[in-house]
Amino acid sequence: MTVTLVNPRPEFAHRVRLHQPVGGSDEAVLAYRDVLAARVRLVTDSVTRIDTAGRGVTLASGDTRGYDDLIYAVGSHSAKPDVPGAAECAYPLATLEEARRLRAALDATPAAAPVTVVGAGATGIETAAELAEQGRTVTLVCGGVLGPNLHARARRSVARRLAALGVTVTDGAGLDGHGRRPRRRAARRRP
């Protein structure tokens, strides 16, 4: 059996390691030629159309490829920010290209400038730690709990490590689009 892998770049990007190119500690990529079996052909391109009746795909280059079985595995992506100003001022971190853009932005920013990481899942935690290890002043804003997919003991361990690195961890749950907690209105009494 021959397998054809269609991918837009000739290297595999470790999504779970995107904090490393941001921090400059590793590129988080492997050349596919170094990891694919001999029976796997790499086509560096993107699929623009799937023809299920004809059992083929059309590529962005205009080429077509037939298939017996098709696995449609497009990966994951970050959510579009719905916080006012985020689209204009924040750097998403879900792809290798986004990690490289963020690294370039950090390189162009004074090392003493504070950095805020929003999102305290694995990528946010790792990114905050990586930047703090470089001596940057980092605030990590949680949308609720630090490391929501971690066991409570692991959360405590992560919190201790971040504190040792000087990362300020804040709970952003309930904040408005400007980082403020909405005012609570006093309940009116009915006569």
mmCIF file of C-alpha atoms in Angstrom:
data_model
loop_
_atom_site.group_PDB
_atom_site.id
_atom_site.type_symbol
_atom_site.label_atom_id
_atom_site.label_comp_id
_atom_site.label_asym_id
_atom_site.label_seq_id
_atom_site.Cartn_x
_atom_site.Cartn_y
_atom_site.Cartn_z
ATOM 1 C CA MET A 1 0.000 0.000 0.000
ATOM 2 C CA THR A 2 1.216 3.491 -0.865
ATOM 3 C CA VAL A 3 0.227 6.473 1.234
ATOM 4 C CA THR A 4 0.291 10.039 -0.032
ATOM 5 C CA LEU A 5 0.471 12.839 2.519
ATOM 6 C CA VAL A 6 -0.616 16.258 1.263
ATOM 7 C CA ASN A 7 0.698 19.016 3.507
ATOM 8 C CA PRO A 8 1.269 22.738 2.870
ATOM 9 C CA ARG A 9 4.858 22.611 4.181
ATOM 10 C CA PRO A 10 7.653 20.022 3.907
ATOM 11 C CA GLU A 11 8.084 19.790 7.662
ATOM 12 C CA PHE A 12 5.965 18.570 10.533
ATOM 13 C CA ALA A 13 5.207 21.281 13.084
ATOM 14 C CA HIS A 14 4.797 20.040 16.651
ATOM 15 C CA ARG A 15 1.702 22.021 17.647
ATOM 16 C CA VAL A 16 2.104 21.108 21.316
ATOM 17 C CA ARG A 17 5.603 22.610 21.200
ATOM 18 C CA LEU A 18 4.743 25.970 19.583
ATOM 19 C CA HIS A 19 5.860 27.722 22.768
ATOM 20 C CA GLN A 20 9.439 26.758 21.869
ATOM 21 C CA PRO A 21 9.775 28.808 18.677
ATOM 22 C CA VAL A 22 8.099 31.689 20.538
ATOM 23 C CA GLY A 23 10.716 31.443 23.268
ATOM 24 C CA GLY A 24 13.509 30.777 20.800
ATOM 25 C CA SER A 25 14.550 27.479 22.422
ATOM 26 C CA ASP A 26 13.647 25.190 19.496
ATOM 27 C CA GLU A 27 12.012 25.387 16.074
ATOM 28 C CA ALA A 28 9.515 22.585 16.927
ATOM 29 C CA VAL A 29 9.683 21.163 13.403
ATOM 30 C CA LEU A 30 10.890 17.935 11.836
ATOM 31 C CA ALA A 31 11.493 17.407 8.137
ATOM 32 C CA TYR A 32 8.981 14.857 6.903
ATOM 33 C CA ARG A 33 11.728 13.091 4.950
ATOM 34 C CA ASP A 34 13.316 12.222 8.319
ATOM 35 C CA VAL A 35 10.182 10.704 9.857
ATOM 36 C CA LEU A 36 8.004 9.246 7.092
ATOM 37 C CA ALA A 37 8.223 5.598 6.090
ATOM 38 C CA ALA A 38 9.557 4.764 2.632
ATOM 39 C CA ARG A 39 6.032 3.969 1.363
ATOM 40 C CA VAL A 40 4.754 7.437 2.232
ATOM 41 C CA ARG A 41 4.980 10.084 -0.505
ATOM 42 C CA LEU A 42 4.893 13.717 0.559
ATOM 43 C CA VAL A 43 3.150 16.216 -1.697
ATOM 44 C CA THR A 44 3.793 19.783 -0.534
ATOM 45 C CA ASP A 45 0.511 21.428 -1.496
ATOM 46 C CA SER A 46 -3.033 21.988 -0.210
ATOM 47 C CA VAL A 47 -6.277 20.264 -1.134
ATOM 48 C CA THR A 48 -8.867 22.675 -2.521
ATOM 49 C CA ARG A 49 -11.573 20.198 -3.523
ATOM 50 C CA ILE A 50 -12.610 16.651 -2.703
ATOM 51 C CA ASP A 51 -14.514 14.746 -5.382
ATOM 52 C CA THR A 52 -16.094 11.851 -3.504
ATOM 53 C CA ALA A 53 -17.886 10.455 -6.558
ATOM 54 C CA GLY A 54 -14.696 10.470 -8.642
ATOM 55 C CA ARG A 55 -12.529 9.469 -5.654
ATOM 56 C CA GLY A 56 -10.022 12.237 -6.197
ATOM 57 C CA VAL A 57 -8.745 15.522 -4.794
ATOM 58 C CA THR A 58 -7.788 18.745 -6.534
ATOM 59 C CA LEU A 59 -4.716 20.541 -5.215
ATOM 60 C CA ALA A 60 -4.034 24.282 -5.051
ATOM 61 C CA SER A 61 -1.377 23.800 -7.732
ATOM 62 C CA GLY A 62 -4.062 22.465 -10.095
ATOM 63 C CA ASP A 63 -2.845 18.865 -9.926
ATOM 64 C CA THR A 64 -5.280 16.091 -9.075
ATOM 65 C CA ARG A 65 -4.712 12.909 -7.117
ATOM 66 C CA GLY A 66 -6.897 9.827 -6.991
ATOM 67 C CA TYR A 67 -7.496 7.823 -3.837
ATOM 68 C CA ASP A 68 -8.882 4.506 -2.656
ATOM 69 C CA ASP A 69 -9.322 5.687 0.933
ATOM 70 C CA LEU A 70 -9.175 9.295 2.106
ATOM 71 C CA ILE A 71 -8.319 10.536 5.573
ATOM 72 C CA TYR A 72 -9.286 14.179 6.040
ATOM 73 C CA ALA A 73 -7.121 15.380 8.949
ATOM 74 C CA VAL A 74 -6.857 19.159 8.771
ATOM 75 C CA GLY A 75 -5.585 19.715 12.305
ATOM 76 C CA SER A 76 -6.713 22.244 14.833
ATOM 77 C CA HIS A 77 -6.792 26.016 14.948
ATOM 78 C CA SER A 78 -7.269 28.775 17.458
ATOM 79 C CA ALA A 79 -10.595 30.414 18.092
ATOM 80 C CA LYS A 80 -11.171 33.853 16.649
ATOM 81 C CA PRO A 81 -10.869 36.363 19.476
ATOM 82 C CA ASP A 82 -14.144 37.960 20.484
ATOM 83 C CA VAL A 83 -12.567 40.369 22.973
ATOM 84 C CA PRO A 84 -12.543 43.939 21.611
ATOM 85 C CA GLY A 85 -9.049 44.861 20.441
ATOM 86 C CA ALA A 86 -7.671 41.295 20.452
ATOM 87 C CA ALA A 87 -7.741 40.912 16.676
ATOM 88 C CA GLU A 88 -5.718 44.122 16.293
ATOM 89 C CA CYS A 89 -3.321 43.760 19.245
ATOM 90 C CA ALA A 90 -2.942 40.088 20.195
ATOM 91 C CA TYR A 91 -0.926 37.312 18.601
ATOM 92 C CA PRO A 92 -2.714 33.959 18.284
ATOM 93 C CA LEU A 93 -0.617 30.847 18.803
ATOM 94 C CA ALA A 94 -2.031 27.821 17.003
ATOM 95 C CA THR A 95 0.222 27.403 13.969
ATOM 96 C CA LEU A 96 3.935 27.444 13.249
ATOM 97 C CA GLU A 97 3.496 30.616 11.201
ATOM 98 C CA GLU A 98 1.762 32.336 14.137
ATOM 99 C CA ALA A 99 4.556 31.231 16.487
ATOM 100 C CA ARG A 100 7.139 32.682 14.116
ATOM 101 C CA ARG A 101 5.230 35.993 13.847
ATOM 102 C CA LEU A 102 5.035 36.205 17.625
ATOM 103 C CA ARG A 103 8.778 35.437 17.950
ATOM 104 C CA ALA A 104 9.552 38.262 15.493
ATOM 105 C CA ALA A 105 7.304 40.648 17.432
ATOM 106 C CA LEU A 106 9.022 39.724 20.691
ATOM 107 C CA ASP A 107 12.443 40.182 19.101
ATOM 108 C CA ALA A 108 11.366 43.705 18.075
ATOM 109 C CA THR A 109 10.128 44.483 21.604
ATOM 110 C CA PRO A 110 12.448 45.556 24.431
ATOM 111 C CA ALA A 111 13.205 42.644 26.786
ATOM 112 C CA ALA A 112 11.963 44.761 29.708
ATOM 113 C CA ALA A 113 8.500 45.207 28.148
ATOM 114 C CA PRO A 114 5.859 43.203 30.012
ATOM 115 C CA VAL A 115 4.139 40.349 28.177
ATOM 116 C CA THR A 116 0.607 39.123 28.875
ATOM 117 C CA VAL A 117 -0.354 35.592 27.879
ATOM 118 C CA VAL A 118 -4.101 34.998 27.750
ATOM 119 C CA GLY A 119 -5.182 31.406 28.164
ATOM 120 C CA ALA A 120 -3.875 29.067 30.831
ATOM 121 C CA GLY A 121 -4.090 25.762 29.027
ATOM 122 C CA ALA A 122 -0.944 23.841 28.138
ATOM 123 C CA THR A 123 0.193 26.252 25.395
ATOM 124 C CA GLY A 124 -0.393 29.335 27.547
ATOM 125 C CA ILE A 125 1.391 27.831 30.554
ATOM 126 C CA GLU A 126 4.371 26.688 28.472
ATOM 127 C CA THR A 127 4.608 30.020 26.636
ATOM 128 C CA ALA A 128 4.488 32.012 29.881
ATOM 129 C CA ALA A 129 7.176 29.797 31.429
ATOM 130 C CA GLU A 130 9.389 29.935 28.324
ATOM 131 C CA LEU A 131 9.256 33.751 28.232
ATOM 132 C CA ALA A 132 9.769 34.091 31.999
ATOM 133 C CA GLU A 133 12.858 31.853 31.749
ATOM 134 C CA GLN A 134 14.265 34.484 29.380
ATOM 135 C CA GLY A 135 13.821 37.086 32.101
ATOM 136 C CA ARG A 136 10.699 38.701 30.663
ATOM 137 C CA THR A 137 7.992 40.040 32.970
ATOM 138 C CA VAL A 138 5.005 37.806 32.272
ATOM 139 C CA THR A 139 1.372 37.841 33.368
ATOM 140 C CA LEU A 140 -0.709 34.755 32.626
ATOM 141 C CA VAL A 141 -4.457 35.423 32.489
ATOM 142 C CA CYS A 142 -6.673 32.417 33.160
ATOM 143 C CA GLY A 143 -10.230 32.258 31.908
ATOM 144 C CA GLY A 144 -11.076 30.387 35.066
ATOM 145 C CA VAL A 145 -8.689 27.834 36.484
ATOM 146 C CA LEU A 146 -4.970 27.429 35.741
ATOM 147 C CA GLY A 147 -4.421 24.293 33.634
ATOM 148 C CA PRO A 148 -8.092 23.278 33.422
ATOM 149 C CA ASN A 149 -7.216 19.837 32.025
ATOM 150 C CA LEU A 150 -4.702 19.075 34.748
ATOM 151 C CA HIS A 151 -5.242 17.168 37.978
ATOM 152 C CA ALA A 152 -5.418 19.430 41.072
ATOM 153 C CA ARG A 153 -1.952 18.303 42.256
ATOM 154 C CA ALA A 154 -0.464 19.075 38.844
ATOM 155 C CA ARG A 155 -2.141 22.511 38.914
ATOM 156 C CA ARG A 156 -0.524 23.255 42.262
ATOM 157 C CA SER A 157 2.862 22.124 40.934
ATOM 158 C CA VAL A 158 2.493 24.291 37.819
ATOM 159 C CA ALA A 159 1.425 27.268 39.957
ATOM 160 C CA ARG A 160 4.503 26.846 42.173
ATOM 161 C CA ARG A 161 6.823 26.633 39.149
ATOM 162 C CA LEU A 162 5.277 29.697 37.521
ATOM 163 C CA ALA A 163 5.577 31.610 40.804
ATOM 164 C CA ALA A 164 9.253 30.597 41.049
ATOM 165 C CA LEU A 165 9.761 31.973 37.538
ATOM 166 C CA GLY A 166 8.081 35.241 38.563
ATOM 167 C CA VAL A 167 4.973 34.764 36.400
ATOM 168 C CA THR A 168 1.940 36.627 37.746
ATOM 169 C CA VAL A 169 -1.134 34.424 37.344
ATOM 170 C CA THR A 170 -4.487 36.189 37.349
ATOM 171 C CA ASP A 171 -8.004 34.848 37.087
ATOM 172 C CA GLY A 172 -9.619 36.622 34.158
ATOM 173 C CA ALA A 173 -13.021 34.994 34.562
ATOM 174 C CA GLY A 174 -15.759 37.574 34.501
ATOM 175 C CA LEU A 175 -13.613 40.407 33.120
ATOM 176 C CA ASP A 176 -15.054 42.710 30.490
ATOM 177 C CA GLY A 177 -13.240 43.464 27.227
ATOM 178 C CA HIS A 178 -11.028 46.025 29.005
ATOM 179 C CA GLY A 179 -9.748 43.728 31.772
ATOM 180 C CA ARG A 180 -12.159 45.138 34.360
ATOM 181 C CA ARG A 181 -14.758 43.332 36.362
ATOM 182 C CA PRO A 182 -18.252 44.601 35.540
ATOM 183 C CA ARG A 183 -19.880 46.641 38.270
ATOM 184 C CA ARG A 184 -22.602 44.915 40.155
ATOM 185 C CA ARG A 185 -25.810 46.821 40.335
ATOM 186 C CA ALA A 186 -27.705 46.904 43.562
ATOM 187 C CA ALA A 187 -30.961 45.047 43.385
ATOM 188 C CA ARG A 188 -33.989 47.316 43.498
ATOM 189 C CA ARG A 189 -36.515 46.639 46.136
ATOM 190 C CA ARG A 190 -40.058 46.443 45.046
ATOM 191 C CA PRO A 191 -42.508 48.441 47.119
#
